[in-house]
Amino acid sequence: MTKEDDQGSQSEQTAPEIALQSWVPITPSFVRMTIQEYTGRAYEEWYTGWREGAMERSNAYFDRIGNIATIQIVESRSVENDYNYRCAEYVFHTRRGETWALEDNQGEGREFWADSHQFLLSHGYSLIDLPQPGDIIAYGRLDRTNPDIKRGYYQHFGIYEGDGRVTSKFDMGHVFNHPWALVPLQYGDTVAFFRKSPQPKQ
């Protein structure tokens, strides 16, 4: 199957690393709207899983995201198995080995999503300005209630791989490698970066 080269301009599909830092805005684009449409339709099919072929159609919409130019599927997943395995479980447990991010650790999971920013700070992560490969990228919206404090409300997480690219899991779908700015619209309009602070030697 060929890549869908008509999904917006080339400038939309690439995300230069220059000026990539915490709180840089992510603007809406045709490609982001396309990804949003595919994830939305995948959810619609998943919600009607009792219908014959619904799960296959849901997976097929996530497949279509992988057919967009500059986006690659790095791990194929199935919506039938991944209701409790999403972006945070992939990033923090699979990639970072954090036990609090286990699928069945619902207590800390709820605490994490209630205030991800403070949760990460209290679990050894630091908010950083300029990212390096391996740092956590958090997608969401800037909290504007206090202009003197930079913090966000996050909807999605990934691993920054360098060269303007990120590996992340889109909801119940596949794990993708993608330009940092090409995510569904629902994930927000800004990003922040976190790095695990070195642990003192015992």
Short mmCIF file of C-alpha atoms in Angstrom, two decimals:
data_model
loop_
_atom_site.label_atom_id
_atom_site.label_comp_id
_atom_site.label_asym_id
_atom_site.label_seq_id
_atom_site.Cartn_x
_atom_site.Cartn_y
_atom_site.Cartn_z
CA MET A 1 0.00 0.00 0.00
CA THR A 2 1.40 3.37 -0.95
CA LYS A 3 1.76 6.41 1.25
CA GLU A 4 -0.92 9.09 0.91
CA ASP A 5 1.17 11.91 -0.57
CA ASP A 6 -1.81 14.22 -1.02
CA GLN A 7 -2.35 14.77 2.72
CA GLY A 8 -1.43 18.47 2.71
CA SER A 9 1.73 20.28 1.67
CA GLN A 10 5.23 18.99 2.34
CA SER A 11 5.80 21.86 4.78
CA GLU A 12 2.79 20.65 6.77
CA GLN A 13 4.17 17.14 6.98
CA THR A 14 7.63 18.00 8.25
CA ALA A 15 8.47 19.57 11.58
CA PRO A 16 11.88 21.29 11.66
CA GLU A 17 13.77 20.92 14.93
CA ILE A 18 14.63 24.62 15.02
CA ALA A 19 12.83 26.46 17.85
CA LEU A 20 11.40 23.21 19.19
CA GLN A 21 11.05 23.80 22.91
CA SER A 22 8.53 23.62 25.72
CA TRP A 23 5.37 25.66 25.16
CA VAL A 24 5.87 26.00 21.42
CA PRO A 25 2.40 26.10 19.83
CA ILE A 26 1.06 23.40 17.52
CA THR A 27 -1.16 24.91 14.86
CA PRO A 28 -4.09 23.10 13.26
CA SER A 29 -3.36 21.72 9.80
CA PHE A 30 -5.01 19.65 7.12
CA VAL A 31 -2.91 16.64 8.12
CA ARG A 32 -3.85 16.98 11.79
CA MET A 33 -7.51 17.22 10.83
CA THR A 34 -7.12 14.07 8.72
CA ILE A 35 -5.54 12.19 11.65
CA GLN A 36 -8.33 13.46 13.90
CA GLU A 37 -10.93 12.18 11.44
CA TYR A 38 -9.34 8.73 11.30
CA THR A 39 -9.05 8.40 15.10
CA GLY A 40 -12.63 9.62 15.51
CA ARG A 41 -13.94 7.04 13.06
CA ALA A 42 -11.85 4.34 14.73
CA TYR A 43 -13.54 5.19 18.04
CA GLU A 44 -16.98 5.15 16.45
CA GLU A 45 -16.37 1.64 15.18
CA TRP A 46 -14.91 0.51 18.51
CA TYR A 47 -17.95 1.81 20.42
CA THR A 48 -20.16 -0.33 18.19
CA GLY A 49 -17.99 -3.41 18.62
CA TRP A 50 -21.06 -5.64 18.70
CA ARG A 51 -21.49 -5.06 14.97
CA GLU A 52 -19.86 -7.59 12.68
CA GLY A 53 -16.47 -6.40 11.47
CA ALA A 54 -16.42 -3.28 13.71
CA MET A 55 -13.04 -4.05 15.30
CA GLU A 56 -11.46 -4.74 11.93
CA ARG A 57 -12.77 -1.43 10.59
CA SER A 58 -11.51 0.37 13.70
CA ASN A 59 -8.03 -1.07 13.22
CA ALA A 60 -8.17 -0.15 9.54
CA TYR A 61 -8.60 3.54 10.37
CA PHE A 62 -5.45 3.44 12.49
CA ASP A 63 -3.75 1.68 9.56
CA ARG A 64 -4.67 4.67 7.38
CA ILE A 65 -2.77 7.00 9.70
CA GLY A 66 0.33 4.92 9.01
CA ASN A 67 -0.23 5.48 5.29
CA ILE A 68 0.16 9.25 5.61
CA ALA A 69 3.50 10.45 4.28
CA THR A 70 6.18 10.94 7.01
CA ILE A 71 4.26 8.76 9.50
CA GLN A 72 5.32 5.14 10.09
CA ILE A 73 3.82 2.33 12.14
CA VAL A 74 6.59 1.01 14.37
CA GLU A 75 4.42 -1.45 16.33
CA SER A 76 1.09 -2.80 15.12
CA ARG A 77 -1.56 -3.03 17.83
CA SER A 78 -5.23 -4.05 17.95
CA VAL A 79 -8.05 -2.05 19.53
CA GLU A 80 -9.51 -5.32 20.82
CA ASN A 81 -6.60 -5.70 23.26
CA ASP A 82 -5.55 -2.14 24.04
CA TYR A 83 -8.39 -0.45 25.91
CA ASN A 84 -6.09 -0.06 28.96
CA TYR A 85 -2.83 0.23 27.03
CA ARG A 86 -2.49 3.69 25.59
CA CYS A 87 0.08 6.46 25.28
CA ALA A 88 1.07 6.75 28.97
CA GLU A 89 1.39 2.98 29.46
CA TYR A 90 3.56 2.75 26.34
CA VAL A 91 5.80 5.71 27.21
CA PHE A 92 6.22 5.33 30.95
CA HIS A 93 6.00 1.57 31.44
CA THR A 94 7.11 -0.04 28.17
CA ARG A 95 9.78 2.53 27.35
CA ARG A 96 10.67 3.85 30.81
CA GLY A 97 9.92 0.90 33.09
CA GLU A 98 7.86 2.92 35.57
CA THR A 99 5.82 0.52 37.71
CA TRP A 100 3.22 3.19 38.42
CA ALA A 101 2.33 3.10 34.72
CA LEU A 102 1.30 -0.56 34.70
CA GLU A 103 -2.07 -1.17 33.06
CA ASP A 104 -3.60 -2.60 36.24
CA ASN A 105 -2.24 0.10 38.55
CA GLN A 106 -5.47 2.08 38.43
CA GLY A 107 -4.89 4.07 41.64
CA GLU A 108 -1.77 5.91 40.52
CA GLY A 109 -3.11 5.92 36.98
CA ARG A 110 -6.05 8.06 38.05
CA GLU A 111 -3.70 10.29 40.06
CA PHE A 112 -1.47 10.67 37.00
CA TRP A 113 -4.27 11.82 34.70
CA ALA A 114 -5.78 14.11 37.33
CA ASP A 115 -2.65 16.28 37.31
CA SER A 116 0.05 14.85 35.06
CA HIS A 117 2.28 17.89 35.39
CA GLN A 118 2.56 17.72 39.19
CA PHE A 119 2.61 13.91 39.16
CA LEU A 120 5.69 13.82 36.94
CA LEU A 121 7.49 16.46 39.02
CA SER A 122 6.80 14.43 42.15
CA HIS A 123 8.10 11.23 40.51
CA GLY A 124 11.54 12.46 39.57
CA TYR A 125 10.89 14.24 36.26
CA SER A 126 11.92 17.81 35.52
CA LEU A 127 10.31 20.22 33.10
CA ILE A 128 12.96 21.24 30.57
CA ASP A 129 13.14 23.84 27.85
CA LEU A 130 15.15 22.30 24.99
CA PRO A 131 14.62 18.59 24.30
CA GLN A 132 17.18 15.88 23.69
CA PRO A 133 16.53 12.42 22.23
CA GLY A 134 14.88 10.22 24.83
CA ASP A 135 13.03 13.04 26.60
CA ILE A 136 9.29 12.87 27.22
CA ILE A 137 7.07 15.08 25.07
CA ALA A 138 3.70 16.00 26.57
CA TYR A 139 0.87 17.33 24.41
CA GLY A 140 -1.88 19.48 25.85
CA ARG A 141 -2.85 23.00 26.77
CA LEU A 142 -1.06 25.67 28.75
CA ASP A 143 -2.59 26.54 32.10
CA ARG A 144 -3.10 30.30 31.86
CA THR A 145 -4.55 30.87 35.33
CA ASN A 146 -1.18 32.04 36.67
CA PRO A 147 1.04 33.77 34.07
CA ASP A 148 4.05 33.48 36.39
CA ILE A 149 3.96 29.66 36.45
CA LYS A 150 4.44 27.49 33.40
CA ARG A 151 2.42 24.29 33.62
CA GLY A 152 0.11 22.37 31.36
CA TYR A 153 -2.85 20.02 31.19
CA TYR A 154 -1.78 17.05 29.08
CA GLN A 155 -3.71 14.69 26.84
CA HIS A 156 -0.94 12.68 25.18
CA PHE A 157 2.66 11.59 25.70
CA GLY A 158 5.46 10.36 23.49
CA ILE A 159 9.22 9.84 23.33
CA TYR A 160 11.20 12.53 21.53
CA GLU A 161 13.61 10.73 19.18
CA GLY A 162 15.48 13.76 17.81
CA ASP A 163 15.39 15.42 14.38
CA GLY A 164 11.89 16.67 15.09
CA ARG A 165 10.39 13.18 15.39
CA VAL A 166 8.43 11.43 18.12
CA THR A 167 7.35 7.87 18.84
CA SER A 168 3.94 7.61 20.49
CA LYS A 169 0.86 5.44 20.70
CA PHE A 170 -2.36 6.97 19.35
CA ASP A 171 -5.04 5.96 21.84
CA MET A 172 -5.95 2.26 21.38
CA GLY A 173 -4.22 2.14 18.00
CA HIS A 174 -0.71 1.53 16.76
CA VAL A 175 2.59 2.94 17.95
CA PHE A 176 3.69 5.51 15.38
CA ASN A 177 6.86 7.40 14.58
CA HIS A 178 5.81 10.82 13.38
CA PRO A 179 6.83 14.47 13.09
CA TRP A 180 6.33 16.03 16.52
CA ALA A 181 3.49 18.32 15.37
CA LEU A 182 1.44 15.69 13.52
CA VAL A 183 -0.97 14.42 16.16
CA PRO A 184 -4.77 14.49 16.42
CA LEU A 185 -6.26 17.90 17.12
CA GLN A 186 -7.75 16.61 20.38
CA TYR A 187 -4.26 16.26 21.87
CA GLY A 188 -3.96 20.01 22.31
CA ASP A 189 -2.20 23.08 20.99
CA THR A 190 1.19 23.08 22.75
CA VAL A 191 3.90 20.73 23.99
CA ALA A 192 6.14 20.48 27.03
CA PHE A 193 9.24 18.36 27.60
CA PHE A 194 10.21 16.35 30.66
CA ARG A 195 13.41 14.54 31.62
CA LYS A 196 13.94 12.01 34.40
CA SER A 197 16.29 13.48 36.96
CA PRO A 198 19.34 11.34 37.78
CA GLN A 199 18.80 9.30 40.93
CA PRO A 200 21.41 9.66 43.69
CA LYS A 201 23.69 6.67 44.15
CA GLN A 202 23.00 4.58 47.23
#
